[in-house]
Each structure stands twice: as C-alpha cells, then as structure tokens.
C-alpha cells in the first residue's frame, strides 16, 4: 500500500501541497479530482520524487519514498505516466520500451507481455515516438511505464486529448491492471471516466485531499463534482 | 608547384584539420546536447591532453610507438578524470545552471592554463611521431602519419556513433538529453550520466590532442584555436547534433585548410566566423539542429 502522510511540497519557495494525506491500496483505482491548479500533478510528481517533500512522509510498504533520490523511486516499483506523455520523442518505440525495462532490470519476457497488451506498438517498434498518433503515444507512455512491472502506477490525465475509442481502450487497460493487483492513482478531470474505473475518488482543494469517497457513493450529478470541479 | 597539386595538398591538410576538429567538436556537442552546459574550458581539455602526451612520451622509457600508444590511453583517462571531478565539484553544485556554468568553465579555463604554465612551462615542445612514413606522390611527398590521424579520427568517431546508437550507455545519454526529469522516473541516475558525459567529452578532446601533437607542438596556450573552431562547428552543425557537428567539421576543416594554404590562416578564421554569423541570422538552430 502507498501512504501519503501529511506532506507539504512545492517548487522552491512556492508551496503547492499542504499537509496532504491519502492512501492507495493494491488492486484498486484511486482517482484524484479537483480544479486546475489545486496540485494534482504536483502530488504525482512528489510521489515519484521530482518535487521535493518539505515535510511529511510517502511510504510504499516499509520504504520511505520521500527519502530516496528520484532515480531510486521507480526501482521500488512506482511507475509514472506524466501529463502530456513526455515520451523520448526522437527515440524509437523499441528504445522507449528499452528505457522502461532498465530500472528494475526486466528482460524480454516483460517486453513481450507489454507489447501483447498493445499489439499496435509491436507493429511500430522502429518508428520514432514523436511520429506516432496521439493515441499511440499514450499507449507507448503506458507501455513504457508497465515495463517496470510496477506495484504502484501513477497516471496523470491519460485520456487528455484522445478520441473516444482510445479513451475506452485506456479505461480497459486500467481495469486490467487493477485486476493484476497494481495500485493505480489516476488524475482525471472527466467525470464519466472516473465513474467507470474508480474504486475511490479523492477530491482536492487548496493543496489538500479534502475528502475521499467510495465510487459506490457517487453518481454523475453528485454535489461533490459540482463543489470540487464546478461541473 | 602548379595549381592542381597545390590544391590536393591543401585538401589533404584540410582533411587532417577536419578529422581532428570533428573529434574535438563532437565532445563539445555531446556535453551541450546532454547537459546543456557550454563548456568554455573544452579547449583546455585538448591542451591538457597534448601536454600530458608530452609528459608520457618524454618520461616513459619506451620506443616512440609504444610511448605514443601509452599516451593515447593515459592522457584521455587523466583528462576524463579531471572533467568528471569538475562535474562533481563544480557543475553539479551549480545545478547545471547555463549562465553559472559558463562562468565556472571560464574560470576552469584559466586554472588549467595556469596550472599547465606552472608545471609544464611556457615552451612549445614536440612529441616524437610514433612512426616515420612518407608517401611519395608524383608531385610531392606527404606524411603518412597525417593520413593515419585521419583514419584514426574516423575510427574513433565511428566508435562514438556506435556507442551513442547501439549501446545501453548511449541510449541512456540520449534519453537524458531529451528529458532529464522523465529519465529519472525510469531509474536513470542523471548525475552519473552528466559526470560520464563531461568525462567522455573531455576524453574525446584529449584523444584529438594526442593524435595531433606529433604534428603540432604541445603548448599551454594551444587550446584557443580548437575551442573557437569547435564552437563554430557546433553552432553551424546545430547544438547537440552529432551528425551536424560532423558535417560542419568537414566544411570548416576543409575550408580552413584550403584557405589557409592559398591565402592566410587569419582569412580562414574570418570566413568561418562570418559563416557562423550567417547561420545565426538565417538558420539559428544550425544545419541539423532542432528548432526551439
């Protein structure tokens, strides 16, 4: 289980997250929702180690992630699919996958497993990543993260800018990953997406998680969506 | 000598120049490409390589070929160590801030220069060529060692290309070049990559120096020209682009060699600098660089 206990974090003198706490269980999808600028992406970047934690703790099992240098966090089994994908654009699909395999020293078996999940990528292994379509780029971003064989997966708005059929594919992939026992933390703005895949929804405001609600307690017209997203 | 043979001689001289320049400039380009550091001290790594080559060949009681081969290993390794140390002690502490690292490497330039002046002295000293071999053409004789320099530089450049495109280390360097943050989220220790890249860049400059030092003499001020020409090549080729650097090195090396022989070395530098100005005005990203 990944626990975030009372963290304060930000960029230089600017504090974005304030005394933020929540947890993500194995085999569950925890969605993070909130208006633009509340710190959802900063939270993801703090968990993966790219934003320094000023106080509080982030732990995965007994490992204190916040105390590790950034490059050691993925070695513990935390994978990150950033907003905007951030592929290694000039590198080929095969090379992006290869980078994903490095941190936890995974071999051809893992590579094949990931490419079986996204057969379209197998057809484009020698293609430069930046020339893929938006949907294919998102597939590659997820595939590259899955190469780590992660215990925790952070997905920051994976459906952003994608056509509906591709969003459905991403949802199906998330649900399959959940079944395999991965703890998934998903930043998402789309209510329909959240209602489809989430087990819990954490609503953020002012740099804090203010409430965590089970999916079963939410409906498309719930007041919480109106209060925290303005929809 | 009639025009044809004179032109051939100029082209040969330009090719030697291009080969050594390509090695030096690729080091500078790699460092900028991966680390976004403009290493103003790159020419001093070249000078240090030449001076160390002189020390190794002078003090090792080996025949010239063996002594020179020892220098070809020892000088780049020592220069790489100096570069790695510089990265850890200076550049990392400056968080690779572009402006701060320019100032720091200017400081390093003078430190290395003065250290060489103190230890090695102000004299220009020759390094004995590893072998004496002269190719007799119908019009003139030409140094076989100079042609060896061209072949050796091409082999080293091919090795660099192979490392960058076919090895795990190259893949890691290219990934770090594209996106430092994302590289870290896949377990890449960017501090180690940076130290390695800076050392690699320094070692390439030192290899170029060891190759050239039997032709030119080792001198504590010899880093100026390679630095200027490397910057010219890297800007024309496109900052961070190895392919562009190689193409620009051939253009600048050949033109420098030819213009120097037919007219004067000063005119060659003027034209190269003018070419940089034109590239900066009409194609600021260089011939092969990506648009910002």
mmCIF file of C-alpha atoms in Angstrom, chain A residues 1-172:
data_model
loop_
_atom_site.group_PDB
_atom_site.id
_atom_site.type_symbol
_atom_site.label_atom_id
_atom_site.label_comp_id
_atom_site.label_asym_id
_atom_site.label_seq_id
_atom_site.Cartn_x
_atom_site.Cartn_y
_atom_site.Cartn_z
ATOM 1 C CA UNK A 1 0.000 0.000 0.000
ATOM 2 C CA UNK A 2 1.184 3.520 -0.815
ATOM 3 C CA UNK A 3 0.614 6.032 2.001
ATOM 4 C CA UNK A 4 0.977 9.771 1.797
ATOM 5 C CA UNK A 5 1.059 11.227 5.314
ATOM 6 C CA UNK A 6 0.789 14.958 5.827
ATOM 7 C CA UNK A 7 3.135 16.052 3.074
ATOM 8 C CA UNK A 8 3.972 19.637 2.293
ATOM 9 C CA UNK A 9 5.674 20.149 -1.049
ATOM 10 C CA UNK A 10 6.189 22.719 -3.781
ATOM 11 C CA UNK A 11 8.592 24.423 -6.130
ATOM 12 C CA UNK A 12 11.280 26.457 -4.382
ATOM 13 C CA UNK A 13 9.602 28.987 -2.092
ATOM 14 C CA UNK A 14 6.133 28.250 -3.540
ATOM 15 C CA UNK A 15 4.203 25.686 -1.503
ATOM 16 C CA UNK A 16 1.607 23.769 -3.524
ATOM 17 C CA UNK A 17 0.688 20.795 -1.319
ATOM 18 C CA UNK A 18 -0.158 21.455 2.323
ATOM 19 C CA UNK A 19 -0.425 18.683 4.910
ATOM 20 C CA UNK A 20 -1.853 16.335 2.288
ATOM 21 C CA UNK A 21 -2.726 12.757 3.192
ATOM 22 C CA UNK A 22 -4.275 9.804 1.384
ATOM 23 C CA UNK A 23 -3.567 6.171 0.582
ATOM 24 C CA UNK A 24 -3.755 3.875 -2.421
ATOM 25 C CA UNK A 25 -4.475 0.164 -1.947
ATOM 26 C CA UNK A 26 -3.186 -2.655 -4.131
ATOM 27 C CA UNK A 27 -5.684 -3.747 -6.775
ATOM 28 C CA UNK A 28 -7.689 -0.526 -6.511
ATOM 29 C CA UNK A 29 -8.013 2.601 -8.596
ATOM 30 C CA UNK A 30 -7.859 5.839 -6.622
ATOM 31 C CA UNK A 31 -8.867 8.840 -8.695
ATOM 32 C CA UNK A 32 -7.662 12.313 -7.812
ATOM 33 C CA UNK A 33 -10.032 15.096 -8.825
ATOM 34 C CA UNK A 34 -10.022 18.840 -8.375
ATOM 35 C CA UNK A 35 -9.973 22.112 -10.251
ATOM 36 C CA UNK A 36 -6.980 23.239 -12.269
ATOM 37 C CA UNK A 37 -4.114 24.380 -10.073
ATOM 38 C CA UNK A 38 -5.056 22.544 -6.868
ATOM 39 C CA UNK A 39 -1.868 20.465 -7.055
ATOM 40 C CA UNK A 40 -2.937 17.143 -8.613
ATOM 41 C CA UNK A 41 0.087 16.910 -10.930
ATOM 42 C CA UNK A 42 2.372 18.223 -8.187
ATOM 43 C CA UNK A 43 1.146 15.404 -5.952
ATOM 44 C CA UNK A 44 2.066 12.869 -8.652
ATOM 45 C CA UNK A 45 5.463 14.479 -9.117
ATOM 46 C CA UNK A 46 6.045 14.479 -5.349
ATOM 47 C CA UNK A 47 5.270 10.750 -5.146
ATOM 48 C CA UNK A 48 7.674 9.934 -7.997
ATOM 49 C CA UNK A 49 10.337 12.144 -6.414
ATOM 50 C CA UNK A 50 10.511 15.005 -8.902
ATOM 51 C CA UNK A 51 9.161 17.555 -6.410
ATOM 52 C CA UNK A 52 10.970 17.594 -3.053
ATOM 53 C CA UNK A 53 8.843 16.885 0.005
ATOM 54 C CA UNK A 54 9.434 19.536 2.683
ATOM 55 C CA UNK A 55 7.658 17.654 5.454
ATOM 56 C CA UNK A 56 5.544 14.536 5.894
ATOM 57 C CA UNK A 57 6.110 11.062 4.510
ATOM 58 C CA UNK A 58 5.425 8.995 1.427
ATOM 59 C CA UNK A 59 5.809 5.266 2.041
ATOM 60 C CA UNK A 60 5.410 2.179 -0.079
ATOM 61 C CA UNK A 61 5.202 -0.742 2.333
ATOM 62 C CA UNK A 62 8.119 -0.034 4.646
ATOM 63 C CA UNK A 63 10.122 2.007 2.135
ATOM 64 C CA UNK A 64 10.212 5.785 2.678
ATOM 65 C CA UNK A 65 9.983 7.015 -0.905
ATOM 66 C CA UNK A 66 10.362 10.687 0.044
ATOM 67 C CA UNK A 67 13.852 9.991 1.405
ATOM 68 C CA UNK A 68 15.109 8.416 -1.820
ATOM 69 C CA UNK A 69 16.782 10.226 -4.721
ATOM 70 C CA UNK A 70 14.361 10.483 -7.684
ATOM 71 C CA UNK A 71 16.016 7.742 -9.749
ATOM 72 C CA UNK A 72 15.589 5.245 -6.899
ATOM 73 C CA UNK A 73 11.799 5.662 -6.638
ATOM 74 C CA UNK A 74 10.952 3.692 -9.825
ATOM 75 C CA UNK A 75 13.312 0.940 -8.681
ATOM 76 C CA UNK A 76 10.913 0.402 -5.738
ATOM 77 C CA UNK A 77 8.107 -0.281 -8.215
ATOM 78 C CA UNK A 78 6.470 3.094 -8.762
ATOM 79 C CA UNK A 79 5.701 3.894 -12.398
ATOM 80 C CA UNK A 80 4.635 7.297 -13.673
ATOM 81 C CA UNK A 81 2.767 8.258 -16.825
ATOM 82 C CA UNK A 82 3.061 12.045 -16.878
ATOM 83 C CA UNK A 83 0.580 14.529 -18.242
ATOM 84 C CA UNK A 84 1.361 15.169 -21.898
ATOM 85 C CA UNK A 85 3.041 11.712 -22.108
ATOM 86 C CA UNK A 86 6.597 13.085 -22.237
ATOM 87 C CA UNK A 87 7.907 10.320 -24.420
ATOM 88 C CA UNK A 88 11.506 10.336 -25.546
ATOM 89 C CA UNK A 89 10.351 11.767 -28.863
ATOM 90 C CA UNK A 90 13.437 11.304 -31.074
ATOM 91 C CA UNK A 91 13.867 7.717 -29.833
ATOM 92 C CA UNK A 92 12.069 4.780 -31.460
ATOM 93 C CA UNK A 93 9.200 2.864 -29.882
ATOM 94 C CA UNK A 94 11.607 -0.023 -29.175
ATOM 95 C CA UNK A 95 14.085 2.335 -27.487
ATOM 96 C CA UNK A 96 11.367 3.902 -25.321
ATOM 97 C CA UNK A 97 10.356 0.404 -24.225
ATOM 98 C CA UNK A 98 14.019 -0.452 -23.582
ATOM 99 C CA UNK A 99 14.341 2.565 -21.260
ATOM 100 C CA UNK A 100 11.296 1.314 -19.348
ATOM 101 C CA UNK A 101 12.942 -2.052 -18.770
ATOM 102 C CA UNK A 102 16.168 -0.600 -17.319
ATOM 103 C CA UNK A 103 15.225 0.492 -13.792
ATOM 104 C CA UNK A 104 14.106 -2.916 -12.500
ATOM 105 C CA UNK A 105 16.286 -4.887 -14.913
ATOM 106 C CA UNK A 106 13.367 -6.538 -16.671
ATOM 107 C CA UNK A 107 14.033 -8.723 -19.680
ATOM 108 C CA UNK A 108 12.420 -9.831 -22.944
ATOM 109 C CA UNK A 109 9.555 -11.603 -21.149
ATOM 110 C CA UNK A 110 8.287 -8.347 -19.683
ATOM 111 C CA UNK A 111 8.789 -6.615 -23.016
ATOM 112 C CA UNK A 112 6.674 -9.250 -24.746
ATOM 113 C CA UNK A 113 3.973 -9.031 -22.065
ATOM 114 C CA UNK A 114 3.720 -5.271 -22.536
ATOM 115 C CA UNK A 115 3.704 -5.480 -26.330
ATOM 116 C CA UNK A 116 0.975 -8.152 -26.134
ATOM 117 C CA UNK A 117 -1.117 -5.606 -24.215
ATOM 118 C CA UNK A 118 -0.603 -3.058 -27.021
ATOM 119 C CA UNK A 119 -0.164 -5.042 -30.272
ATOM 120 C CA UNK A 120 -0.224 -1.849 -32.320
ATOM 121 C CA UNK A 121 3.100 -0.841 -30.775
ATOM 122 C CA UNK A 122 4.653 -4.124 -31.857
ATOM 123 C CA UNK A 123 3.943 -3.118 -35.470
ATOM 124 C CA UNK A 124 5.719 0.203 -34.956
ATOM 125 C CA UNK A 125 8.808 -0.767 -32.984
ATOM 126 C CA UNK A 126 11.208 1.018 -35.341
ATOM 127 C CA UNK A 127 9.065 4.139 -35.669
ATOM 128 C CA UNK A 128 10.250 7.345 -33.992
ATOM 129 C CA UNK A 129 7.979 8.002 -30.995
ATOM 130 C CA UNK A 130 7.193 11.605 -31.884
ATOM 131 C CA UNK A 131 5.656 10.487 -35.203
ATOM 132 C CA UNK A 132 3.025 8.259 -33.551
ATOM 133 C CA UNK A 133 -0.589 9.390 -33.334
ATOM 134 C CA UNK A 134 -1.798 10.850 -30.021
ATOM 135 C CA UNK A 135 -3.472 7.582 -29.023
ATOM 136 C CA UNK A 136 -0.445 5.512 -29.926
ATOM 137 C CA UNK A 137 1.773 7.886 -27.976
ATOM 138 C CA UNK A 138 -0.420 7.387 -24.916
ATOM 139 C CA UNK A 139 -0.248 3.612 -25.400
ATOM 140 C CA UNK A 140 3.533 3.875 -25.536
ATOM 141 C CA UNK A 141 3.640 6.049 -22.418
ATOM 142 C CA UNK A 142 1.617 3.439 -20.512
ATOM 143 C CA UNK A 143 3.555 0.530 -22.026
ATOM 144 C CA UNK A 144 6.870 2.150 -21.107
ATOM 145 C CA UNK A 145 5.704 2.562 -17.502
ATOM 146 C CA UNK A 146 4.397 -1.010 -17.367
ATOM 147 C CA UNK A 147 7.840 -2.292 -18.347
ATOM 148 C CA UNK A 148 8.820 -1.577 -14.724
ATOM 149 C CA UNK A 149 6.349 -4.265 -13.579
ATOM 150 C CA UNK A 150 5.138 -1.704 -11.052
ATOM 151 C CA UNK A 151 3.328 -2.132 -7.771
ATOM 152 C CA UNK A 152 2.006 1.408 -7.975
ATOM 153 C CA UNK A 153 1.105 3.227 -11.169
ATOM 154 C CA UNK A 154 0.602 6.986 -11.360
ATOM 155 C CA UNK A 155 -1.417 8.149 -14.373
ATOM 156 C CA UNK A 156 -1.777 11.885 -14.916
ATOM 157 C CA UNK A 157 -4.730 12.615 -17.211
ATOM 158 C CA UNK A 158 -4.094 9.750 -19.637
ATOM 159 C CA UNK A 159 -7.302 10.462 -21.601
ATOM 160 C CA UNK A 160 -6.409 14.103 -22.271
ATOM 161 C CA UNK A 161 -6.798 14.985 -25.950
ATOM 162 C CA UNK A 162 -7.734 11.468 -27.077
ATOM 163 C CA UNK A 163 -10.625 10.322 -29.248
ATOM 164 C CA UNK A 164 -13.419 8.322 -27.537
ATOM 165 C CA UNK A 165 -12.344 4.895 -28.856
ATOM 166 C CA UNK A 166 -8.847 5.474 -27.492
ATOM 167 C CA UNK A 167 -10.222 6.617 -24.130
ATOM 168 C CA UNK A 168 -12.208 3.372 -23.948
ATOM 169 C CA UNK A 169 -9.034 1.400 -24.662
ATOM 170 C CA UNK A 170 -7.183 3.264 -21.913
ATOM 171 C CA UNK A 171 -10.033 2.519 -19.470
ATOM 172 C CA UNK A 172 -9.992 -1.162 -20.360
#
